[in-house]
Amino acid sequence: MLHPRARTMLLLAIPALIIGVASSLVLIVVMKVASVLQAMLWTALPTKLGVSTDSPAWIIVMLTLTGIAVGLVIRFSPGHAGPDPAQEPLIGAPVPPSALPGLLIALIIGLAGGVSLGPEHPIMAVNIGLAVFLGSRILPRVGALDWTILASAGTIGALFGTPVAAALIFSQTLSSNNDVPLWDKLFAPLMAAAAGALTTSLFFHPHFSLSFPHYGQMQIADIFSGAIVVAIAIALGMVAVWCLPRLHRLMHKLKHPVLVLGAGGLILGILGAIGGTVTLFKGLDEMQQLAFSQVFSVSDYLLFAAIKLAALVVAAACGFRGGRIFPAVFVGVALGLMLHEHVDAVPAAITVSCSILGLVLVVTRDAWLSLFMAAVVVPDSTLFPLLCIVMLPAWLLLAGKPMMMAWRNDK
């Protein structure tokens, strides 16, 4: 009774569901283990030793030891715990299975130790590697590219708790033609993304959204204000884009990963001691502290944004295993709150959402994902037309500009 097109789509429905659920479970296990280890390192251990977790000395020691530990994992694990994330896009080539355990251990240590990177890149690499390795043996007629698409869609759904981000991202990467409509190609990836999102929601709910006063009707002046905010965010982000490959080359002159990451951990510790614990970790929970606190000033928000962006560049340049999207969102929130405090006539909903849009656009160079992150963090439907408009000059500013990646010929 089904059309051949429908039967073709259904062929991958069950594998898509399985991959989506599995992608979410990998993320959940990693985050739970990292959370337990973080509580031990940053709550139980300093309490037992009678040390304050806000102590600059404790922050420096913890980040330095974290860097050394990650360096040892990368040095001695098979495959050196996967490729250097600073030289890879979010969705890359499959990683050999032998490198996946080391990659997971390096990620967990970094997340728990306070490194300013998110879980998205290593989780994506692990899920793609597992899907391609197992899928090619169970269903050898399905190509590696198809398994990669399903695993990345499931991971995106799991990370953000919704399949919307996957739909937006793959709508621009899966080109359609007259014979195969776009939604035929999106069917299986969306199935995987939905399964990943639903599985994640059973165990925890990612807290992306922040509460700001409702934004009313859009005014012409708001468009100019939003465009200026986006331009400021892009300018700040492009400083990081310029610094990353140069710092990557400089740090890797030390050659040995333990030296590189140990030195990087020391620098991260010093930055953390200056900015405080709110500038540590991936930034998702910490941005909630920024939004709900009433004690921070313009200079505080500016300090948080600068320290977090510097920590993001250092962590990526040194080879810590992690992603750059979540810390970029934190920087966008801090920058947006600073601009609102400086010019309170511009609503916080505009400054924060436009700052996030600009920073995420610099980091990912993906307009749909940038719009999605800005709309999720500031969930106000009346803002979306404004975000779509200010995206246009933002895209013009970044056209032809270098990506936030280290040079491939770095040694």
PDB file of C-alpha atoms in Angstrom, residues 138-401:
ATOM      1  CA  ILE A 138      25.178  -4.883  10.455  1.00  0.00           C
ATOM      2  CA  LEU A 139      23.888  -3.236   7.251  1.00  0.00           C
ATOM      3  CA  PRO A 140      26.853  -3.109   4.863  1.00  0.00           C
ATOM      4  CA  ARG A 141      24.682  -1.816   1.998  1.00  0.00           C
ATOM      5  CA  VAL A 142      24.207   1.473   3.854  1.00  0.00           C
ATOM      6  CA  GLY A 143      27.094   3.839   3.213  1.00  0.00           C
ATOM      7  CA  ALA A 144      29.305   5.492   5.824  1.00  0.00           C
ATOM      8  CA  LEU A 145      27.902   8.913   4.908  1.00  0.00           C
ATOM      9  CA  ASP A 146      24.368   7.807   5.790  1.00  0.00           C
ATOM     10  CA  TRP A 147      25.482   6.482   9.178  1.00  0.00           C
ATOM     11  CA  THR A 148      27.368   9.741   9.774  1.00  0.00           C
ATOM     12  CA  ILE A 149      24.267  11.804   9.011  1.00  0.00           C
ATOM     13  CA  LEU A 150      22.052   9.706  11.296  1.00  0.00           C
ATOM     14  CA  ALA A 151      24.546   9.791  14.185  1.00  0.00           C
ATOM     15  CA  SER A 152      25.134  13.536  13.892  1.00  0.00           C
ATOM     16  CA  ALA A 153      21.384  14.212  13.712  1.00  0.00           C
ATOM     17  CA  GLY A 154      20.754  12.036  16.778  1.00  0.00           C
ATOM     18  CA  THR A 155      23.539  13.792  18.662  1.00  0.00           C
ATOM     19  CA  ILE A 156      22.281  17.270  17.794  1.00  0.00           C
ATOM     20  CA  GLY A 157      18.790  16.280  18.942  1.00  0.00           C
ATOM     21  CA  ALA A 158      20.210  14.895  22.183  1.00  0.00           C
ATOM     22  CA  LEU A 159      22.423  17.916  22.866  1.00  0.00           C
ATOM     23  CA  PHE A 160      19.704  20.525  22.474  1.00  0.00           C
ATOM     24  CA  GLY A 161      16.716  18.479  23.575  1.00  0.00           C
ATOM     25  CA  THR A 162      14.815  19.114  20.331  1.00  0.00           C
ATOM     26  CA  PRO A 163      15.018  17.916  16.701  1.00  0.00           C
ATOM     27  CA  VAL A 164      14.563  21.479  15.412  1.00  0.00           C
ATOM     28  CA  ALA A 165      18.292  22.243  15.317  1.00  0.00           C
ATOM     29  CA  ALA A 166      18.971  19.084  13.293  1.00  0.00           C
ATOM     30  CA  ALA A 167      16.193  19.981  10.849  1.00  0.00           C
ATOM     31  CA  LEU A 168      17.669  23.438  10.313  1.00  0.00           C
ATOM     32  CA  ILE A 169      21.253  22.239   9.920  1.00  0.00           C
ATOM     33  CA  PHE A 170      20.529  19.362   7.547  1.00  0.00           C
ATOM     34  CA  SER A 171      18.064  21.369   5.471  1.00  0.00           C
ATOM     35  CA  GLN A 172      21.058  23.258   4.080  1.00  0.00           C
ATOM     36  CA  THR A 173      23.445  20.314   3.786  1.00  0.00           C
ATOM     37  CA  LEU A 174      21.138  17.726   2.216  1.00  0.00           C
ATOM     38  CA  SER A 175      20.446  19.191  -1.201  1.00  0.00           C
ATOM     39  CA  SER A 176      17.246  18.150  -2.933  1.00  0.00           C
ATOM     40  CA  ASN A 177      16.403  17.486  -6.560  1.00  0.00           C
ATOM     41  CA  ASN A 178      13.322  16.778  -8.611  1.00  0.00           C
ATOM     42  CA  ASP A 179      13.630  13.040  -8.070  1.00  0.00           C
ATOM     43  CA  VAL A 180      14.258  13.070  -4.306  1.00  0.00           C
ATOM     44  CA  PRO A 181      12.490  15.852  -2.363  1.00  0.00           C
ATOM     45  CA  LEU A 182      14.307  17.403   0.581  1.00  0.00           C
ATOM     46  CA  TRP A 183      11.917  15.970   3.171  1.00  0.00           C
ATOM     47  CA  ASP A 184      12.545  12.469   1.859  1.00  0.00           C
ATOM     48  CA  LYS A 185      16.203  12.998   2.773  1.00  0.00           C
ATOM     49  CA  LEU A 186      15.320  14.622   6.079  1.00  0.00           C
ATOM     50  CA  PHE A 187      12.986  11.816   7.175  1.00  0.00           C
ATOM     51  CA  ALA A 188      15.586   9.485   8.706  1.00  0.00           C
ATOM     52  CA  PRO A 189      17.792  12.235  10.224  1.00  0.00           C
ATOM     53  CA  LEU A 190      14.747  13.823  11.842  1.00  0.00           C
ATOM     54  CA  MET A 191      13.693  10.413  13.152  1.00  0.00           C
ATOM     55  CA  ALA A 192      17.140  10.040  14.760  1.00  0.00           C
ATOM     56  CA  ALA A 193      17.078  13.611  16.109  1.00  0.00           C
ATOM     57  CA  ALA A 194      13.607  13.145  17.586  1.00  0.00           C
ATOM     58  CA  ALA A 195      14.627   9.876  19.232  1.00  0.00           C
ATOM     59  CA  GLY A 196      17.746  11.519  20.674  1.00  0.00           C
ATOM     60  CA  ALA A 197      15.794  14.518  21.964  1.00  0.00           C
ATOM     61  CA  LEU A 198      13.065  12.401  23.560  1.00  0.00           C
ATOM     62  CA  THR A 199      15.597  10.108  25.222  1.00  0.00           C
ATOM     63  CA  THR A 200      17.474  13.064  26.659  1.00  0.00           C
ATOM     64  CA  SER A 201      14.243  14.570  27.986  1.00  0.00           C
ATOM     65  CA  LEU A 202      13.561  11.399  29.982  1.00  0.00           C
ATOM     66  CA  PHE A 203      16.678  11.927  32.106  1.00  0.00           C
ATOM     67  CA  PHE A 204      17.320  15.666  32.213  1.00  0.00           C
ATOM     68  CA  HIS A 205      16.232  18.897  30.554  1.00  0.00           C
ATOM     69  CA  PRO A 206      18.939  21.173  29.129  1.00  0.00           C
ATOM     70  CA  HIS A 207      18.470  24.637  30.669  1.00  0.00           C
ATOM     71  CA  PHE A 208      19.179  26.950  27.758  1.00  0.00           C
ATOM     72  CA  SER A 209      16.437  29.542  28.161  1.00  0.00           C
ATOM     73  CA  LEU A 210      16.862  32.686  30.234  1.00  0.00           C
ATOM     74  CA  SER A 211      14.075  34.862  31.585  1.00  0.00           C
ATOM     75  CA  PHE A 212      14.035  38.474  30.385  1.00  0.00           C
ATOM     76  CA  PRO A 213      11.253  41.079  30.252  1.00  0.00           C
ATOM     77  CA  HIS A 214       8.997  40.444  27.270  1.00  0.00           C
ATOM     78  CA  TYR A 215      10.013  42.264  24.107  1.00  0.00           C
ATOM     79  CA  GLY A 216       7.110  44.216  22.625  1.00  0.00           C
ATOM     80  CA  GLN A 217       6.515  45.328  19.070  1.00  0.00           C
ATOM     81  CA  MET A 218       9.577  45.662  16.859  1.00  0.00           C
ATOM     82  CA  GLN A 219      10.729  49.217  16.144  1.00  0.00           C
ATOM     83  CA  ILE A 220      13.059  50.492  13.435  1.00  0.00           C
ATOM     84  CA  ALA A 221      15.487  51.696  16.109  1.00  0.00           C
ATOM     85  CA  ASP A 222      15.636  48.176  17.527  1.00  0.00           C
ATOM     86  CA  ILE A 223      16.884  46.849  14.188  1.00  0.00           C
ATOM     87  CA  PHE A 224      19.778  49.321  14.212  1.00  0.00           C
ATOM     88  CA  SER A 225      20.503  48.538  17.861  1.00  0.00           C
ATOM     89  CA  GLY A 226      20.475  44.796  17.162  1.00  0.00           C
ATOM     90  CA  ALA A 227      22.749  45.198  14.142  1.00  0.00           C
ATOM     91  CA  ILE A 228      25.246  47.189  16.216  1.00  0.00           C
ATOM     92  CA  VAL A 229      25.196  44.537  18.963  1.00  0.00           C
ATOM     93  CA  VAL A 230      25.787  41.773  16.399  1.00  0.00           C
ATOM     94  CA  ALA A 231      28.680  43.753  14.895  1.00  0.00           C
ATOM     95  CA  ILE A 232      30.270  44.163  18.337  1.00  0.00           C
ATOM     96  CA  ALA A 233      29.870  40.441  19.030  1.00  0.00           C
ATOM     97  CA  ILE A 234      31.388  39.553  15.652  1.00  0.00           C
ATOM     98  CA  ALA A 235      34.323  41.896  16.231  1.00  0.00           C
ATOM     99  CA  LEU A 236      34.986  40.273  19.604  1.00  0.00           C
ATOM    100  CA  GLY A 237      34.649  36.802  18.112  1.00  0.00           C
ATOM    101  CA  MET A 238      37.024  37.585  15.245  1.00  0.00           C
ATOM    102  CA  VAL A 239      39.723  38.440  17.791  1.00  0.00           C
ATOM    103  CA  ALA A 240      39.419  34.851  18.970  1.00  0.00           C
ATOM    104  CA  VAL A 241      39.452  33.606  15.370  1.00  0.00           C
ATOM    105  CA  TRP A 242      42.731  35.464  14.787  1.00  0.00           C
ATOM    106  CA  CYS A 243      44.299  34.235  18.041  1.00  0.00           C
ATOM    107  CA  LEU A 244      43.371  30.543  17.872  1.00  0.00           C
ATOM    108  CA  PRO A 245      45.644  29.286  15.051  1.00  0.00           C
ATOM    109  CA  ARG A 246      48.582  31.388  16.219  1.00  0.00           C
ATOM    110  CA  LEU A 247      48.292  30.237  19.818  1.00  0.00           C
ATOM    111  CA  HIS A 248      47.799  26.669  18.589  1.00  0.00           C
ATOM    112  CA  ARG A 249      51.066  26.825  16.656  1.00  0.00           C
ATOM    113  CA  LEU A 250      52.878  28.433  19.593  1.00  0.00           C
ATOM    114  CA  MET A 251      51.640  25.935  22.199  1.00  0.00           C
ATOM    115  CA  HIS A 252      52.365  22.893  20.043  1.00  0.00           C
ATOM    116  CA  LYS A 253      56.008  23.877  19.760  1.00  0.00           C
ATOM    117  CA  LEU A 254      56.262  22.157  23.152  1.00  0.00           C
ATOM    118  CA  LYS A 255      55.625  18.906  21.194  1.00  0.00           C
ATOM    119  CA  HIS A 256      54.689  16.633  24.121  1.00  0.00           C
ATOM    120  CA  PRO A 257      50.928  16.631  24.871  1.00  0.00           C
ATOM    121  CA  VAL A 258      51.496  16.554  28.645  1.00  0.00           C
ATOM    122  CA  LEU A 259      53.592  19.729  28.421  1.00  0.00           C
ATOM    123  CA  VAL A 260      51.160  21.414  26.029  1.00  0.00           C
ATOM    124  CA  LEU A 261      48.064  20.620  28.060  1.00  0.00           C
ATOM    125  CA  GLY A 262      49.766  21.117  31.423  1.00  0.00           C
ATOM    126  CA  ALA A 263      50.838  24.607  30.362  1.00  0.00           C
ATOM    127  CA  GLY A 264      47.376  25.201  28.948  1.00  0.00           C
ATOM    128  CA  GLY A 265      45.782  24.088  32.204  1.00  0.00           C
ATOM    129  CA  LEU A 266      48.010  26.494  34.128  1.00  0.00           C
ATOM    130  CA  ILE A 267      46.923  29.384  31.874  1.00  0.00           C
ATOM    131  CA  LEU A 268      43.284  28.349  32.252  1.00  0.00           C
ATOM    132  CA  GLY A 269      43.745  28.258  36.028  1.00  0.00           C
ATOM    133  CA  ILE A 270      45.154  31.793  36.057  1.00  0.00           C
ATOM    134  CA  LEU A 271      42.264  33.000  33.886  1.00  0.00           C
ATOM    135  CA  GLY A 272      39.813  31.212  36.181  1.00  0.00           C
ATOM    136  CA  ALA A 273      41.392  32.780  39.239  1.00  0.00           C
ATOM    137  CA  ILE A 274      40.887  36.211  37.679  1.00  0.00           C
ATOM    138  CA  GLY A 275      37.339  35.625  36.464  1.00  0.00           C
ATOM    139  CA  GLY A 276      36.130  33.358  39.249  1.00  0.00           C
ATOM    140  CA  THR A 277      34.388  29.989  39.083  1.00  0.00           C
ATOM    141  CA  VAL A 278      31.555  31.449  36.998  1.00  0.00           C
ATOM    142  CA  THR A 279      33.978  31.520  34.038  1.00  0.00           C
ATOM    143  CA  LEU A 280      34.848  27.818  34.388  1.00  0.00           C
ATOM    144  CA  PHE A 281      33.231  24.708  32.894  1.00  0.00           C
ATOM    145  CA  LYS A 282      31.146  24.557  29.719  1.00  0.00           C
ATOM    146  CA  GLY A 283      29.092  27.633  30.606  1.00  0.00           C
ATOM    147  CA  LEU A 284      25.517  26.330  30.431  1.00  0.00           C
ATOM    148  CA  ASP A 285      24.778  26.451  34.170  1.00  0.00           C
ATOM    149  CA  GLU A 286      27.056  29.423  34.684  1.00  0.00           C
ATOM    150  CA  MET A 287      25.141  31.641  32.243  1.00  0.00           C
ATOM    151  CA  GLN A 288      22.069  31.092  34.428  1.00  0.00           C
ATOM    152  CA  GLN A 289      24.050  32.623  37.300  1.00  0.00           C
ATOM    153  CA  LEU A 290      24.816  35.661  35.163  1.00  0.00           C
ATOM    154  CA  ALA A 291      21.207  36.201  34.152  1.00  0.00           C
ATOM    155  CA  PHE A 292      19.651  35.801  37.602  1.00  0.00           C
ATOM    156  CA  SER A 293      22.290  37.587  39.675  1.00  0.00           C
ATOM    157  CA  GLN A 294      21.661  41.197  40.644  1.00  0.00           C
ATOM    158  CA  VAL A 295      25.162  41.989  41.912  1.00  0.00           C
ATOM    159  CA  PHE A 296      27.217  42.165  38.720  1.00  0.00           C
ATOM    160  CA  SER A 297      28.154  45.477  37.104  1.00  0.00           C
ATOM    161  CA  VAL A 298      29.107  46.484  33.564  1.00  0.00           C
ATOM    162  CA  SER A 299      32.789  45.873  34.298  1.00  0.00           C
ATOM    163  CA  ASP A 300      32.000  42.445  35.796  1.00  0.00           C
ATOM    164  CA  TYR A 301      30.111  41.315  32.696  1.00  0.00           C
ATOM    165  CA  LEU A 302      32.880  42.624  30.445  1.00  0.00           C
ATOM    166  CA  LEU A 303      35.472  40.760  32.519  1.00  0.00           C
ATOM    167  CA  PHE A 304      33.452  37.527  32.351  1.00  0.00           C
ATOM    168  CA  ALA A 305      33.073  37.789  28.571  1.00  0.00           C
ATOM    169  CA  ALA A 306      36.767  38.504  28.007  1.00  0.00           C
ATOM    170  CA  ILE A 307      37.992  35.798  30.396  1.00  0.00           C
ATOM    171  CA  LYS A 308      35.625  33.151  29.011  1.00  0.00           C
ATOM    172  CA  LEU A 309      36.574  33.928  25.417  1.00  0.00           C
ATOM    173  CA  ALA A 310      40.273  33.816  26.294  1.00  0.00           C
ATOM    174  CA  ALA A 311      39.758  30.514  28.125  1.00  0.00           C
ATOM    175  CA  LEU A 312      37.894  29.120  25.120  1.00  0.00           C
ATOM    176  CA  VAL A 313      40.777  30.026  22.814  1.00  0.00           C
ATOM    177  CA  VAL A 314      43.410  28.608  25.169  1.00  0.00           C
ATOM    178  CA  ALA A 315      41.511  25.356  25.760  1.00  0.00           C
ATOM    179  CA  ALA A 316      40.940  24.823  22.043  1.00  0.00           C
ATOM    180  CA  ALA A 317      44.492  25.781  21.085  1.00  0.00           C
ATOM    181  CA  CYS A 318      46.065  23.396  23.599  1.00  0.00           C
ATOM    182  CA  GLY A 319      44.089  20.382  22.375  1.00  0.00           C
ATOM    183  CA  PHE A 320      41.579  19.833  25.173  1.00  0.00           C
ATOM    184  CA  ARG A 321      38.811  17.566  23.872  1.00  0.00           C
ATOM    185  CA  GLY A 322      35.629  19.628  23.722  1.00  0.00           C
ATOM    186  CA  GLY A 323      33.380  21.851  21.647  1.00  0.00           C
ATOM    187  CA  ARG A 324      33.168  25.622  21.308  1.00  0.00           C
ATOM    188  CA  ILE A 325      29.412  26.296  20.996  1.00  0.00           C
ATOM    189  CA  PHE A 326      28.386  26.280  24.673  1.00  0.00           C
ATOM    190  CA  PRO A 327      31.237  28.578  25.843  1.00  0.00           C
ATOM    191  CA  ALA A 328      30.439  30.923  22.936  1.00  0.00           C
ATOM    192  CA  VAL A 329      26.840  31.146  24.157  1.00  0.00           C
ATOM    193  CA  PHE A 330      28.117  32.069  27.644  1.00  0.00           C
ATOM    194  CA  VAL A 331      30.278  34.817  26.120  1.00  0.00           C
ATOM    195  CA  GLY A 332      27.245  36.063  24.182  1.00  0.00           C
ATOM    196  CA  VAL A 333      25.127  36.201  27.349  1.00  0.00           C
ATOM    197  CA  ALA A 334      27.828  38.055  29.302  1.00  0.00           C
ATOM    198  CA  LEU A 335      28.423  40.503  26.439  1.00  0.00           C
ATOM    199  CA  GLY A 336      24.697  41.085  25.961  1.00  0.00           C
ATOM    200  CA  LEU A 337      24.126  41.754  29.651  1.00  0.00           C
ATOM    201  CA  MET A 338      27.079  44.139  29.687  1.00  0.00           C
ATOM    202  CA  LEU A 339      25.720  46.103  26.711  1.00  0.00           C
ATOM    203  CA  HIS A 340      22.260  46.276  28.300  1.00  0.00           C
ATOM    204  CA  GLU A 341      23.690  47.535  31.587  1.00  0.00           C
ATOM    205  CA  HIS A 342      25.729  50.105  29.660  1.00  0.00           C
ATOM    206  CA  VAL A 343      22.766  51.294  27.538  1.00  0.00           C
ATOM    207  CA  ASP A 344      19.681  50.204  29.411  1.00  0.00           C
ATOM    208  CA  ALA A 345      17.393  51.810  26.819  1.00  0.00           C
ATOM    209  CA  VAL A 346      18.085  48.780  24.624  1.00  0.00           C
ATOM    210  CA  PRO A 347      16.132  45.789  26.010  1.00  0.00           C
ATOM    211  CA  ALA A 348      18.180  42.920  27.428  1.00  0.00           C
ATOM    212  CA  ALA A 349      16.281  40.519  25.171  1.00  0.00           C
ATOM    213  CA  ILE A 350      17.790  42.286  22.133  1.00  0.00           C
ATOM    214  CA  THR A 351      21.336  42.675  23.420  1.00  0.00           C
ATOM    215  CA  VAL A 352      21.590  39.089  24.697  1.00  0.00           C
ATOM    216  CA  SER A 353      19.979  37.360  21.710  1.00  0.00           C
ATOM    217  CA  CYS A 354      21.923  39.414  19.159  1.00  0.00           C
ATOM    218  CA  SER A 355      25.198  38.870  21.026  1.00  0.00           C
ATOM    219  CA  ILE A 356      24.597  35.114  21.038  1.00  0.00           C
ATOM    220  CA  LEU A 357      23.733  35.196  17.343  1.00  0.00           C
ATOM    221  CA  GLY A 358      26.975  37.005  16.496  1.00  0.00           C
ATOM    222  CA  LEU A 359      29.251  34.858  18.668  1.00  0.00           C
ATOM    223  CA  VAL A 360      27.768  31.519  17.594  1.00  0.00           C
ATOM    224  CA  LEU A 361      27.887  32.632  13.954  1.00  0.00           C
ATOM    225  CA  VAL A 362      31.603  33.382  14.280  1.00  0.00           C
ATOM    226  CA  VAL A 363      32.296  30.031  15.957  1.00  0.00           C
ATOM    227  CA  THR A 364      30.137  27.782  13.748  1.00  0.00           C
ATOM    228  CA  ARG A 365      29.598  29.842  10.583  1.00  0.00           C
ATOM    229  CA  ASP A 366      26.132  28.275  10.495  1.00  0.00           C
ATOM    230  CA  ALA A 367      23.309  30.822  10.223  1.00  0.00           C
ATOM    231  CA  TRP A 368      20.528  28.377  11.143  1.00  0.00           C
ATOM    232  CA  LEU A 369      22.296  27.147  14.266  1.00  0.00           C
ATOM    233  CA  SER A 370      23.062  30.737  15.292  1.00  0.00           C
ATOM    234  CA  LEU A 371      19.424  31.750  14.916  1.00  0.00           C
ATOM    235  CA  PHE A 372      18.357  28.637  16.791  1.00  0.00           C
ATOM    236  CA  MET A 373      20.670  29.255  19.761  1.00  0.00           C
ATOM    237  CA  ALA A 374      19.648  32.915  20.016  1.00  0.00           C
ATOM    238  CA  ALA A 375      15.952  32.002  19.884  1.00  0.00           C
ATOM    239  CA  VAL A 376      16.309  29.183  22.418  1.00  0.00           C
ATOM    240  CA  VAL A 377      18.247  31.174  25.011  1.00  0.00           C
ATOM    241  CA  VAL A 378      15.876  34.148  24.692  1.00  0.00           C
ATOM    242  CA  PRO A 379      12.562  32.392  23.914  1.00  0.00           C
ATOM    243  CA  ASP A 380      10.513  35.353  22.725  1.00  0.00           C
ATOM    244  CA  SER A 381       8.679  34.873  19.422  1.00  0.00           C
ATOM    245  CA  THR A 382       8.470  38.608  18.751  1.00  0.00           C
ATOM    246  CA  LEU A 383      12.278  38.702  18.537  1.00  0.00           C
ATOM    247  CA  PHE A 384      12.582  36.236  15.670  1.00  0.00           C
ATOM    248  CA  PRO A 385      11.840  38.702  12.825  1.00  0.00           C
ATOM    249  CA  LEU A 386      14.459  41.056  14.246  1.00  0.00           C
ATOM    250  CA  LEU A 387      17.015  38.246  14.492  1.00  0.00           C
ATOM    251  CA  CYS A 388      16.376  37.262  10.882  1.00  0.00           C
ATOM    252  CA  ILE A 389      16.908  40.866   9.765  1.00  0.00           C
ATOM    253  CA  VAL A 390      20.133  41.450  11.713  1.00  0.00           C
ATOM    254  CA  MET A 391      21.460  38.128  10.431  1.00  0.00           C
ATOM    255  CA  LEU A 392      21.781  39.715   6.973  1.00  0.00           C
ATOM    256  CA  PRO A 393      24.466  42.315   7.794  1.00  0.00           C
ATOM    257  CA  ALA A 394      26.113  39.771  10.104  1.00  0.00           C
ATOM    258  CA  TRP A 395      26.456  37.309   7.235  1.00  0.00           C
ATOM    259  CA  LEU A 396      27.867  40.067   5.014  1.00  0.00           C
ATOM    260  CA  LEU A 397      30.471  40.938   7.638  1.00  0.00           C
ATOM    261  CA  LEU A 398      31.659  37.321   7.877  1.00  0.00           C
ATOM    262  CA  ALA A 399      31.580  36.488   4.166  1.00  0.00           C
ATOM    263  CA  GLY A 400      35.005  35.182   3.158  1.00  0.00           C
ATOM    264  CA  LYS A 401      36.441  35.532   6.676  1.00  0.00           C
TER     265      LYS A 401
END
